Short mmCIF file of C-alpha atoms and ligand atoms in Angstrom, two decimals:
data_model
loop_
_atom_site.label_atom_id
_atom_site.label_comp_id
_atom_site.label_asym_id
_atom_site.label_seq_id
_atom_site.Cartn_x
_atom_site.Cartn_y
_atom_site.Cartn_z
CA MET A 20 34.36 -3.19 -1.68
CA TYR A 21 32.37 -5.58 -2.23
CA SER A 22 28.26 -3.73 -1.94
CA ALA A 23 25.27 -5.40 -0.32
CA VAL A 24 21.57 -3.26 -0.06
CA ILE A 25 18.74 -5.08 2.91
CA VAL A 26 15.44 -3.07 1.86
CA LEU A 27 13.27 -2.15 4.56
CA ALA A 28 9.95 -3.99 4.14
CA ALA A 29 8.66 -5.38 6.56
CA GLY A 30 6.70 -2.10 8.87
CA ARG A 31 3.06 -2.02 8.97
CA GLY A 32 1.92 1.14 7.54
CA GLU A 33 0.74 2.38 10.18
CA ARG A 34 -0.14 6.20 8.70
CA LEU A 35 -0.85 5.37 5.21
CA GLY A 36 -4.04 3.14 6.48
CA GLY A 37 -4.82 0.42 4.35
CA LYS A 38 -5.90 -2.95 5.15
CA THR A 39 -2.43 -3.76 3.22
CA PRO A 40 0.94 -3.61 4.66
CA LYS A 41 2.35 -0.80 2.83
CA ALA A 42 5.23 -2.16 0.51
CA PHE A 43 2.17 -4.25 -0.71
CA VAL A 44 0.68 -1.60 -1.78
CA ASP A 45 0.15 -0.93 -5.56
CA LEU A 46 1.18 2.47 -7.17
CA GLY A 47 0.91 2.59 -10.89
CA GLY A 48 0.69 -1.43 -11.06
CA LYS A 49 3.16 -2.78 -9.45
CA VAL A 50 3.98 -2.76 -5.77
CA LEU A 51 5.91 -0.42 -3.60
CA LEU A 52 8.32 -2.89 -3.31
CA VAL A 53 9.47 -4.33 -5.95
CA ARG A 54 9.48 -1.31 -7.91
CA ALA A 55 12.07 -0.53 -5.31
CA LEU A 56 13.90 -3.35 -6.14
CA ASP A 57 13.88 -2.44 -9.65
CA CYS A 58 15.79 0.43 -8.80
CA LEU A 59 18.36 -0.63 -7.24
CA LEU A 60 19.31 -3.75 -9.04
CA GLY A 61 19.50 -0.95 -11.60
CA PHE A 62 23.03 0.05 -10.13
CA PRO A 63 25.27 -2.55 -11.37
CA GLY A 64 27.12 -2.08 -7.83
CA PHE A 65 25.85 -3.92 -5.52
CA LYS A 66 26.48 -7.50 -5.61
CA TRP A 67 23.29 -8.80 -3.09
CA VAL A 68 20.23 -7.29 -2.18
CA GLN A 69 18.44 -8.57 0.84
CA PRO A 70 14.89 -8.26 1.09
CA VAL A 71 13.40 -8.19 4.66
CA ILE A 72 9.95 -8.27 5.82
CA SER A 73 6.91 -9.70 7.48
CA ARG A 74 6.66 -13.10 8.73
CA GLU A 75 3.08 -12.08 8.62
CA ASP A 76 3.91 -11.01 4.84
CA LEU A 77 5.76 -14.19 3.26
CA ASP A 78 2.91 -15.35 0.62
CA ARG A 79 2.74 -12.10 -1.02
CA TYR A 80 6.15 -12.02 -0.81
CA ALA A 81 5.98 -15.50 -3.31
CA ALA A 82 2.43 -14.05 -5.35
CA LEU A 83 4.50 -10.91 -6.92
CA GLU A 84 6.31 -11.14 -9.78
CA LEU A 85 9.75 -10.49 -8.74
CA PRO A 86 13.06 -9.57 -11.14
CA GLY A 87 14.79 -11.96 -12.63
CA ASP A 88 18.07 -10.85 -11.30
CA PRO A 89 20.34 -14.37 -9.19
CA ARG A 90 21.73 -10.56 -7.21
CA LEU A 91 18.41 -10.87 -5.44
CA ALA A 92 18.38 -13.14 -2.23
CA LYS A 93 15.53 -14.86 -0.25
CA PRO A 94 14.01 -12.50 2.26
CA VAL A 95 13.92 -12.63 5.61
CA ILE A 96 12.02 -11.84 8.27
CA GLY A 97 12.20 -8.58 10.22
CA GLY A 98 11.33 -8.08 13.47
CA ALA A 99 9.03 -5.33 15.01
CA GLU A 100 11.31 -2.07 15.18
CA ARG A 101 13.07 -0.51 11.90
CA GLN A 102 16.38 -1.48 13.92
CA ASP A 103 15.59 -5.41 14.35
CA SER A 104 15.09 -5.74 10.64
CA VAL A 105 18.55 -4.25 9.80
CA ALA A 106 19.53 -5.79 11.76
CA ALA A 107 18.12 -9.65 10.89
CA GLY A 108 18.92 -8.23 6.72
CA LEU A 109 22.78 -7.65 7.97
CA ALA A 110 22.60 -10.81 9.48
CA ALA A 111 21.35 -12.96 6.73
CA LEU A 112 24.36 -10.89 3.65
CA PRO A 113 27.43 -13.12 2.68
CA ALA A 114 30.85 -13.24 5.14
CA GLU A 115 32.93 -11.08 1.20
CA ILE A 116 29.70 -8.17 2.02
CA ASP A 117 32.44 -4.90 3.33
CA LEU A 118 30.16 -1.93 2.89
CA VAL A 119 26.20 -1.98 3.05
CA ALA A 120 23.93 0.36 1.93
CA ILE A 121 20.00 0.06 3.97
CA HIS A 122 17.09 1.77 2.34
CA ASP A 123 13.29 1.48 2.87
CA ALA A 124 11.02 0.14 0.48
CA ALA A 125 8.88 2.85 0.59
CA ARG A 126 10.87 5.04 -0.60
CA CYS A 127 10.53 3.85 -4.34
CA ARG A 128 11.30 5.50 -6.70
CA VAL A 129 15.15 5.80 -5.64
CA GLU A 130 18.00 7.28 -8.69
CA VAL A 131 20.22 4.62 -9.73
CA ALA A 132 22.44 7.35 -9.82
CA ASP A 133 21.47 9.12 -6.40
CA VAL A 134 22.88 5.19 -5.72
CA ALA A 135 26.02 5.01 -7.11
CA ARG A 136 27.42 8.48 -5.76
CA VAL A 137 26.54 7.66 -2.18
CA VAL A 138 28.15 4.62 -3.01
CA ALA A 139 30.97 6.24 -3.50
CA ALA A 140 31.53 8.42 -0.46
CA ALA A 141 30.25 5.82 2.06
CA GLU A 142 33.14 3.69 0.16
CA ARG A 143 35.88 6.51 0.49
CA HIS A 144 34.52 7.13 4.08
CA GLY A 145 33.05 5.33 5.95
CA ALA A 146 29.40 5.97 5.88
CA ALA A 147 27.57 8.31 4.16
CA LEU A 148 23.47 9.10 2.87
CA LEU A 149 21.55 10.24 0.62
CA ALA A 150 19.40 13.87 1.51
CA ALA A 151 17.88 16.85 0.49
CA PRO A 152 17.31 20.27 2.25
CA VAL A 153 14.56 20.88 3.73
CA PRO A 154 11.85 23.34 2.66
CA ASP A 155 10.68 24.36 5.49
CA THR A 156 12.55 26.27 8.43
CA VAL A 157 13.22 23.72 11.00
CA LYS A 158 11.78 24.46 14.94
CA HIS A 159 12.64 22.94 17.95
CA VAL A 160 10.03 22.52 19.94
CA LYS A 161 9.27 21.04 23.27
CA ASP A 162 5.54 20.97 25.69
CA ALA A 163 4.15 22.67 21.79
CA VAL A 164 6.58 26.06 22.46
CA VAL A 165 9.71 26.70 20.38
CA ILE A 166 12.78 25.76 22.48
CA SER A 167 14.86 27.27 19.34
CA THR A 168 15.38 27.76 14.87
CA PRO A 169 18.64 25.69 13.38
CA ASP A 170 20.23 28.24 10.33
CA ARG A 171 17.94 26.33 8.08
CA ARG A 172 20.64 25.95 5.21
CA ALA A 173 22.04 23.78 7.60
CA CYS A 174 19.39 21.16 7.83
CA TRP A 175 18.51 18.87 6.04
CA GLY A 176 16.60 16.22 5.24
CA ALA A 177 17.73 12.68 5.92
CA GLN A 178 17.06 9.68 2.68
CA THR A 179 17.76 6.42 2.30
CA PRO A 180 20.00 4.38 1.61
CA GLN A 181 22.62 4.86 3.47
CA VAL A 182 25.13 3.24 3.37
CA PHE A 183 28.38 2.34 6.15
CA HIS A 184 31.28 0.09 6.11
CA ARG A 185 30.11 -3.63 7.78
CA ALA A 186 32.41 -3.11 10.44
CA LEU A 187 31.29 0.32 11.67
CA TYR A 188 27.94 -0.54 10.67
CA ALA A 189 27.58 -3.55 12.86
CA GLU A 190 29.52 -1.97 15.51
CA ALA A 191 27.56 0.67 16.39
CA LEU A 192 24.16 -1.45 15.06
CA GLU A 193 26.17 -3.15 18.92
CA LYS A 194 26.50 -0.10 20.13
CA ALA A 195 22.68 1.28 20.27
CA ARG A 196 21.60 -3.02 21.60
CA ALA A 197 24.40 -2.24 25.14
CA ASP A 198 22.23 0.61 25.66
CA GLY A 199 18.72 0.26 24.46
CA PHE A 200 18.95 2.40 22.14
CA GLN A 201 16.57 3.05 19.28
CA GLY A 202 17.21 4.88 15.85
CA THR A 203 14.63 6.37 13.58
CA ASP A 204 17.33 6.03 10.37
CA ASP A 205 21.33 4.97 10.46
CA ALA A 206 22.98 7.04 10.44
CA GLN A 207 22.12 8.67 13.82
CA LEU A 208 23.65 4.66 15.07
CA VAL A 209 27.52 5.43 13.22
CA GLU A 210 26.60 9.38 14.52
CA ARG A 211 26.84 8.55 17.89
CA MET A 212 29.13 6.49 18.63
CA GLY A 213 31.29 9.64 16.71
CA ALA A 214 32.02 8.55 13.33
CA PRO A 215 31.39 11.09 10.83
CA VAL A 216 28.39 10.34 7.90
CA HIS A 217 28.62 12.69 4.70
CA VAL A 218 26.34 13.77 3.23
CA VAL A 219 25.62 13.54 -0.46
CA PRO A 220 22.19 15.97 -1.81
CA GLY A 221 19.37 13.81 -2.79
CA ASP A 222 16.97 13.93 -4.87
CA PRO A 223 13.90 15.38 -3.16
CA GLY A 224 12.62 12.90 -5.45
CA ASN A 225 13.14 10.70 -3.44
CA PHE A 226 10.36 11.12 -0.65
CA LYS A 227 8.66 8.12 1.90
CA ILE A 228 5.48 7.33 0.80
CA THR A 229 4.66 8.36 4.71
CA GLY A 230 0.63 8.43 4.66
CA PRO A 231 -1.90 8.79 1.87
CA GLU A 232 -1.19 12.18 0.92
CA ASP A 233 2.18 10.47 -0.54
CA LEU A 234 0.45 7.98 -2.38
CA ALA A 235 -1.68 10.55 -4.08
CA ARG A 236 1.64 12.78 -4.92
CA ALA A 237 3.38 9.34 -5.95
CA GLU A 238 0.85 8.18 -8.64
CA HIS A 239 0.17 11.99 -10.03
CA LEU A 240 4.08 12.17 -10.57
CA LEU A 241 3.64 8.63 -12.81
CA ALA A 242 1.41 9.77 -14.15
CA ARG A 243 2.32 13.16 -15.64
CA GLU A 244 5.92 10.91 -16.64
CA GLY A 245 3.29 8.52 -18.80
CA THR A 246 1.90 11.29 -20.37
CA ALA A 247 5.04 13.09 -21.07
CA PRO A 248 6.37 13.20 -24.22
N1 CTP B 2 10.12 -1.26 8.12
C1 CTP B 2 10.94 -2.60 8.44
N2 CTP B 2 10.39 -3.29 9.91
C2 CTP B 2 9.93 -2.45 11.37
C3 CTP B 2 9.50 -1.27 11.06
C4 CTP B 2 9.25 -0.48 9.00
O1 CTP B 2 11.50 -3.07 7.79
N3 CTP B 2 9.99 -3.07 12.38
C5 CTP B 2 10.28 -0.36 7.30
C6 CTP B 2 9.44 -0.19 6.13
O2 CTP B 2 8.00 -1.47 5.51
C7 CTP B 2 9.82 1.11 5.18
C8 CTP B 2 10.74 1.94 5.94
O3 CTP B 2 11.11 0.53 7.32
O4 CTP B 2 9.83 0.29 3.89
C9 CTP B 2 10.77 2.75 6.39
O5 CTP B 2 9.98 2.30 8.05
P1 CTP B 2 8.50 3.58 7.96
O6 CTP B 2 8.05 3.84 6.69
O7 CTP B 2 7.72 3.81 8.92
O8 CTP B 2 7.24 2.09 7.98
P2 CTP B 2 6.59 1.81 8.55
O9 CTP B 2 6.69 1.70 9.98
O10 CTP B 2 5.66 0.99 8.01
O11 CTP B 2 5.08 2.63 8.38
P3 CTP B 2 4.77 3.50 10.04
O12 CTP B 2 5.39 3.99 11.26
O13 CTP B 2 3.09 4.34 9.66
O14 CTP B 2 3.97 1.80 10.85
MG1 MG B 3 7.36 2.72 11.29
#
């Protein structure tokens, strides 16, 4: 199949705080978005790499030192919600793309081997995502009271990339739009159509930089790698 990846970087990073939008925050001398692009361009299966940024960040993007790879497309402008940004990215892909991966720039250190595994799974099954086992016992809570405790072994933390046959994802996105449904990830749009989404065990190191503690953790990991023998 002919694959592309949409790289989502149009959020504001409110939980991270600070003045700089999250995707443009520096981590060890490189901004998160550039790190994510480097990782994704490392996978030769992607024929098109589509960044999605906010209009307010056009100048910031133009000032980046970007990888000189012809597969890196011009950025498109995202929307108010993550799902709107995905839609903008999807609309920008060439017609011949029939497999689409969606990735958060905030997961800036995804391994190429994991990307390859989730792409292969989606090619075969139609839909797949990377996910990591959840270390804590998960509680389903309503009004500060526990409703139930799902079996921890059956709980996985969804990561990205999430990868889909383009036609399946486009249909799921259209249905979500028609129903006024906003998902926090892409797989759930496909799940609600009743289509199976395959889980590919990923690396806990592919965590999303959400709050300051995540950035500190990423800095720590990077520093440790830098001093490794
Ligand atoms: N994203 C996007 N467009 C939006 C919202 C989010 O492209 N309208 C992207 C973010 O840039 C990020 C990814 O989706 O790479 C995951 O979202 P999240 O971690 O929530 O990032 P932000 O929305 O930027 O952070 P916050 O929710 O704390 O404001
Ligand atoms: Mg957000």
